[in-house]
PDB file of C-alpha atoms in Angstrom:
ATOM      1  CA  MET A  12     133.189 227.160 164.225  1.00 86.00           C
ATOM      2  CA  LYS A  13     130.774 228.679 161.737  1.00 96.00           C
ATOM      3  CA  THR A  14     129.089 226.214 159.373  1.00 95.00           C
ATOM      4  CA  ASN A  15     127.230 226.679 156.108  1.00 96.00           C
ATOM      5  CA  ILE A  16     123.753 225.440 155.169  1.00 95.00           C
ATOM      6  CA  LEU A  17     125.246 221.976 154.459  1.00 95.00           C
ATOM      7  CA  GLY A  18     126.726 221.781 157.954  1.00 95.00           C
ATOM      8  CA  LEU A  19     130.302 222.146 156.676  1.00 97.00           C
ATOM      9  CA  PRO A  20     132.816 224.587 158.157  1.00 97.00           C
ATOM     10  CA  VAL A  21     132.752 227.789 156.110  1.00 97.00           C
ATOM     11  CA  LYS A  22     136.478 228.543 155.946  1.00 97.00           C
ATOM     12  CA  GLU A  23     137.498 224.992 155.035  1.00 97.00           C
ATOM     13  CA  THR A  24     134.688 224.739 152.484  1.00 98.00           C
ATOM     14  CA  GLU A  25     135.963 227.892 150.795  1.00 98.00           C
ATOM     15  CA  ALA A  26     139.360 226.177 150.503  1.00 98.00           C
ATOM     16  CA  THR A  27     137.675 223.127 148.954  1.00 98.00           C
ATOM     17  CA  VAL A  28     135.923 225.383 146.428  1.00 98.00           C
ATOM     18  CA  LYS A  29     139.288 226.847 145.456  1.00 98.00           C
ATOM     19  CA  GLU A  30     140.750 223.348 144.998  1.00 98.00           C
ATOM     20  CA  LEU A  31     137.724 222.245 142.976  1.00 98.00           C
ATOM     21  CA  ASN A  32     138.134 225.270 140.720  1.00 98.00           C
ATOM     22  CA  THR A  33     141.756 224.244 140.156  1.00 98.00           C
ATOM     23  CA  LEU A  34     140.532 220.764 139.241  1.00 98.00           C
ATOM     24  CA  LEU A  35     137.870 222.273 136.978  1.00 98.00           C
ATOM     25  CA  SER A  36     140.493 224.342 135.163  1.00 98.00           C
ATOM     26  CA  ASN A  37     142.743 221.342 134.659  1.00 98.00           C
ATOM     27  CA  PHE A  38     139.854 219.200 133.447  1.00 98.00           C
ATOM     28  CA  GLN A  39     139.035 221.866 130.871  1.00 98.00           C
ATOM     29  CA  VAL A  40     142.608 221.698 129.547  1.00 98.00           C
ATOM     30  CA  TYR A  41     142.459 217.877 129.584  1.00 98.00           C
ATOM     31  CA  TYR A  42     139.164 218.017 127.687  1.00 98.00           C
ATOM     32  CA  GLN A  43     140.624 220.315 125.050  1.00 98.00           C
ATOM     33  CA  ASN A  44     143.699 218.094 124.723  1.00 98.00           C
ATOM     34  CA  LEU A  45     141.392 215.141 124.106  1.00 98.00           C
ATOM     35  CA  ARG A  46     139.442 217.063 121.483  1.00 98.00           C
ATOM     36  CA  GLY A  47     142.676 217.949 119.715  1.00 98.00           C
ATOM     37  CA  ILE A  48     144.029 214.412 119.634  1.00 98.00           C
ATOM     38  CA  HIS A  49     140.615 213.101 118.589  1.00 98.00           C
ATOM     39  CA  TRP A  50     140.626 215.481 115.632  1.00 97.00           C
ATOM     40  CA  ASN A  51     144.287 215.070 114.687  1.00 97.00           C
ATOM     41  CA  ILE A  52     145.078 211.397 115.289  1.00 97.00           C
ATOM     42  CA  ARG A  53     146.604 209.649 112.273  1.00 97.00           C
ATOM     43  CA  GLY A  54     147.900 206.221 111.425  1.00 95.00           C
ATOM     44  CA  LYS A  55     146.849 202.590 111.325  1.00 95.00           C
ATOM     45  CA  ARG A  56     145.113 202.783 114.705  1.00 94.00           C
ATOM     46  CA  PHE A  57     143.017 205.789 113.695  1.00 96.00           C
ATOM     47  CA  PHE A  58     139.619 204.097 113.808  1.00 96.00           C
ATOM     48  CA  ASP A  59     140.069 202.570 117.279  1.00 95.00           C
ATOM     49  CA  LEU A  60     141.723 205.608 118.827  1.00 97.00           C
ATOM     50  CA  HIS A  61     139.383 208.162 117.265  1.00 97.00           C
ATOM     51  CA  VAL A  62     136.444 206.439 118.969  1.00 97.00           C
ATOM     52  CA  LYS A  63     138.317 205.996 122.269  1.00 97.00           C
ATOM     53  CA  PHE A  64     139.331 209.657 122.408  1.00 98.00           C
ATOM     54  CA  GLU A  65     135.735 210.697 121.783  1.00 98.00           C
ATOM     55  CA  GLU A  66     134.638 208.438 124.649  1.00 98.00           C
ATOM     56  CA  LEU A  67     137.235 210.061 126.922  1.00 98.00           C
ATOM     57  CA  TYR A  68     136.328 213.642 126.028  1.00 98.00           C
ATOM     58  CA  ASN A  69     132.616 212.943 126.491  1.00 98.00           C
ATOM     59  CA  ASP A  70     133.385 211.500 129.921  1.00 98.00           C
ATOM     60  CA  SER A  71     135.554 214.469 130.844  1.00 98.00           C
ATOM     61  CA  GLN A  72     132.803 216.856 129.743  1.00 98.00           C
ATOM     62  CA  LEU A  73     130.424 215.154 132.191  1.00 98.00           C
ATOM     63  CA  LYS A  74     133.016 215.398 134.959  1.00 98.00           C
ATOM     64  CA  ILE A  75     133.542 219.090 134.234  1.00 98.00           C
ATOM     65  CA  ASP A  76     129.827 219.660 134.766  1.00 98.00           C
ATOM     66  CA  LEU A  77     129.857 217.643 138.008  1.00 98.00           C
ATOM     67  CA  ILE A  78     132.813 219.639 139.347  1.00 98.00           C
ATOM     68  CA  ALA A  79     131.187 222.969 138.476  1.00 98.00           C
ATOM     69  CA  GLU A  80     127.921 221.885 140.090  1.00 98.00           C
ATOM     70  CA  ARG A  81     129.786 220.790 143.231  1.00 98.00           C
ATOM     71  CA  VAL A  82     131.416 224.221 143.422  1.00 98.00           C
ATOM     72  CA  LEU A  83     127.938 225.763 143.221  1.00 98.00           C
ATOM     73  CA  THR A  84     126.564 223.335 145.816  1.00 98.00           C
ATOM     74  CA  LEU A  85     129.311 224.405 148.213  1.00 98.00           C
ATOM     75  CA  GLY A  86     128.395 228.058 147.694  1.00 97.00           C
ATOM     76  CA  GLY A  87     131.163 229.011 145.289  1.00 98.00           C
ATOM     77  CA  THR A  88     131.338 230.230 141.720  1.00 98.00           C
ATOM     78  CA  PRO A  89     132.898 227.929 139.125  1.00 98.00           C
ATOM     79  CA  LEU A  90     135.701 229.352 137.035  1.00 98.00           C
ATOM     80  CA  HIS A  91     134.549 229.694 133.451  1.00 97.00           C
ATOM     81  CA  THR A  92     137.016 231.664 131.365  1.00 97.00           C
ATOM     82  CA  PHE A  93     139.959 230.439 129.345  1.00 96.00           C
ATOM     83  CA  GLU A  94     142.070 233.001 131.194  1.00 98.00           C
ATOM     84  CA  ASP A  95     141.159 231.329 134.508  1.00 97.00           C
ATOM     85  CA  TYR A  96     141.777 227.856 133.122  1.00 98.00           C
ATOM     86  CA  ILE A  97     145.258 228.708 131.888  1.00 97.00           C
ATOM     87  CA  ALA A  98     146.112 230.530 135.123  1.00 98.00           C
ATOM     88  CA  HIS A  99     145.271 227.414 137.175  1.00 98.00           C
ATOM     89  CA  ASN A 100     146.478 224.770 134.718  1.00 98.00           C
ATOM     90  CA  GLN A 101     149.085 222.207 135.762  1.00 97.00           C
ATOM     91  CA  LEU A 102     148.812 219.918 132.720  1.00 98.00           C
ATOM     92  CA  THR A 103     150.918 219.763 129.598  1.00 96.00           C
ATOM     93  CA  VAL A 104     149.032 221.386 126.751  1.00 97.00           C
ATOM     94  CA  GLY A 105     149.028 219.096 123.719  1.00 97.00           C
ATOM     95  CA  LYS A 106     149.320 220.919 120.430  1.00 96.00           C
ATOM     96  CA  ASN A 107     149.071 219.177 117.054  1.00 96.00           C
ATOM     97  CA  VAL A 108     149.423 215.701 118.573  1.00 97.00           C
ATOM     98  CA  SER A 109     148.734 213.196 115.795  1.00 97.00           C
ATOM     99  CA  ASN A 110     150.975 210.268 116.790  1.00 97.00           C
ATOM    100  CA  ASP A 111     149.185 207.483 118.673  1.00 97.00           C
ATOM    101  CA  GLU A 112     151.874 206.888 121.313  1.00 97.00           C
ATOM    102  CA  LYS A 113     152.367 210.599 121.989  1.00 98.00           C
ATOM    103  CA  ALA A 114     148.610 210.930 122.385  1.00 98.00           C
ATOM    104  CA  ILE A 115     148.431 208.077 124.892  1.00 98.00           C
ATOM    105  CA  HIS A 116     151.422 209.445 126.821  1.00 98.00           C
ATOM    106  CA  LEU A 117     149.686 212.837 126.988  1.00 98.00           C
ATOM    107  CA  ILE A 118     146.534 211.205 128.367  1.00 98.00           C
ATOM    108  CA  VAL A 119     148.459 209.201 130.974  1.00 98.00           C
ATOM    109  CA  SER A 120     150.437 212.263 132.040  1.00 98.00           C
ATOM    110  CA  SER A 121     147.273 214.372 132.266  1.00 98.00           C
ATOM    111  CA  LEU A 122     145.384 211.772 134.279  1.00 98.00           C
ATOM    112  CA  SER A 123     148.325 211.387 136.629  1.00 98.00           C
ATOM    113  CA  SER A 124     148.317 215.143 137.272  1.00 98.00           C
ATOM    114  CA  LEU A 125     144.547 215.159 137.769  1.00 98.00           C
ATOM    115  CA  LEU A 126     144.894 212.335 140.303  1.00 98.00           C
ATOM    116  CA  LYS A 127     147.275 214.428 142.393  1.00 98.00           C
ATOM    117  CA  ILE A 128     144.794 217.299 142.528  1.00 98.00           C
ATOM    118  CA  GLU A 129     141.916 214.926 143.300  1.00 98.00           C
ATOM    119  CA  ARG A 130     143.803 213.215 146.118  1.00 98.00           C
ATOM    120  CA  THR A 131     144.507 216.586 147.714  1.00 98.00           C
ATOM    121  CA  ILE A 132     140.815 217.442 147.501  1.00 98.00           C
ATOM    122  CA  LEU A 133     139.916 213.990 148.864  1.00 98.00           C
ATOM    123  CA  ASP A 134     142.167 214.517 151.902  1.00 98.00           C
ATOM    124  CA  HIS A 135     140.804 217.980 152.639  1.00 97.00           C
ATOM    125  CA  ALA A 136     137.178 217.009 152.053  1.00 98.00           C
ATOM    126  CA  GLY A 137     137.579 213.975 154.290  1.00 97.00           C
ATOM    127  CA  ALA A 138     138.994 216.113 157.080  1.00 97.00           C
ATOM    128  CA  ILE A 139     135.796 218.213 157.191  1.00 97.00           C
ATOM    129  CA  ASN A 140     133.365 215.321 156.546  1.00 97.00           C
ATOM    130  CA  ASP A 141     132.407 216.672 153.126  1.00 98.00           C
ATOM    131  CA  GLU A 142     131.062 213.355 151.884  1.00 98.00           C
ATOM    132  CA  GLY A 143     129.638 214.803 148.649  1.00 98.00           C
ATOM    133  CA  THR A 144     133.027 216.026 147.468  1.00 98.00           C
ATOM    134  CA  ASN A 145     134.750 212.971 148.914  1.00 98.00           C
ATOM    135  CA  SER A 146     132.479 210.577 147.035  1.00 98.00           C
ATOM    136  CA  MET A 147     132.948 212.413 143.756  1.00 98.00           C
ATOM    137  CA  MET A 148     136.741 212.405 144.122  1.00 98.00           C
ATOM    138  CA  SER A 149     136.755 208.698 145.028  1.00 98.00           C
ATOM    139  CA  ASP A 150     134.739 207.880 141.916  1.00 98.00           C
ATOM    140  CA  PHE A 151     136.983 210.002 139.683  1.00 98.00           C
ATOM    141  CA  ILE A 152     140.142 208.463 141.144  1.00 98.00           C
ATOM    142  CA  ALA A 153     138.954 204.875 140.672  1.00 98.00           C
ATOM    143  CA  GLU A 154     137.965 205.493 137.041  1.00 98.00           C
ATOM    144  CA  GLN A 155     141.157 207.358 136.176  1.00 98.00           C
ATOM    145  CA  GLU A 156     143.418 204.773 137.786  1.00 98.00           C
ATOM    146  CA  LYS A 157     141.760 202.118 135.612  1.00 98.00           C
ATOM    147  CA  THR A 158     142.153 204.268 132.490  1.00 98.00           C
ATOM    148  CA  ILE A 159     145.848 204.785 133.262  1.00 98.00           C
ATOM    149  CA  TRP A 160     146.292 201.034 133.684  1.00 98.00           C
ATOM    150  CA  MET A 161     144.586 200.374 130.349  1.00 97.00           C
ATOM    151  CA  MET A 162     146.606 203.053 128.551  1.00 97.00           C
ATOM    152  CA  GLN A 163     149.831 201.714 130.044  1.00 97.00           C
ATOM    153  CA  ALA A 164     148.867 198.209 128.868  1.00 97.00           C
ATOM    154  CA  TRP A 165     148.255 199.585 125.358  1.00 96.00           C
ATOM    155  CA  LEU A 166     151.712 201.209 125.358  1.00 95.00           C
ATOM    156  CA  GLU A 167     153.371 197.850 126.168  1.00 93.00           C
ATOM    157  CA  GLU A 168     152.488 196.288 122.805  1.00 67.00           C
TER     158      GLU A 168
END
């Protein structure tokens, strides 16, 4: 089995890069959804939600950079065009979302979809002892599960 400079199997690492690029594309759509709801949110909860959505999009922007850098670390090229993002997107695109509950539902749905992609990457990375990717996915999953729980709690008012 041929390995790369990191000691990971080349063929399997190429598959991980492809999966990470899918995650990167979906995170870009999630990020843009968050920007849109941050800009367009209306209603009595505006002040709280406007700040929360900004916090979420700033966090997703950091994660986007981490994913792209992991792709580069593994020897790949991160996707970086809107055409690529749309082609690999699995999330609902939120357009003109201004209602608080619709916004929260969009976030929960998006995070749930991201978790599925991340768990697939986690499984594949674990199988080839790619601890760098594995660690990143574990961190993302733990944070997103907590965010989903908090958003679900907010919806139960």
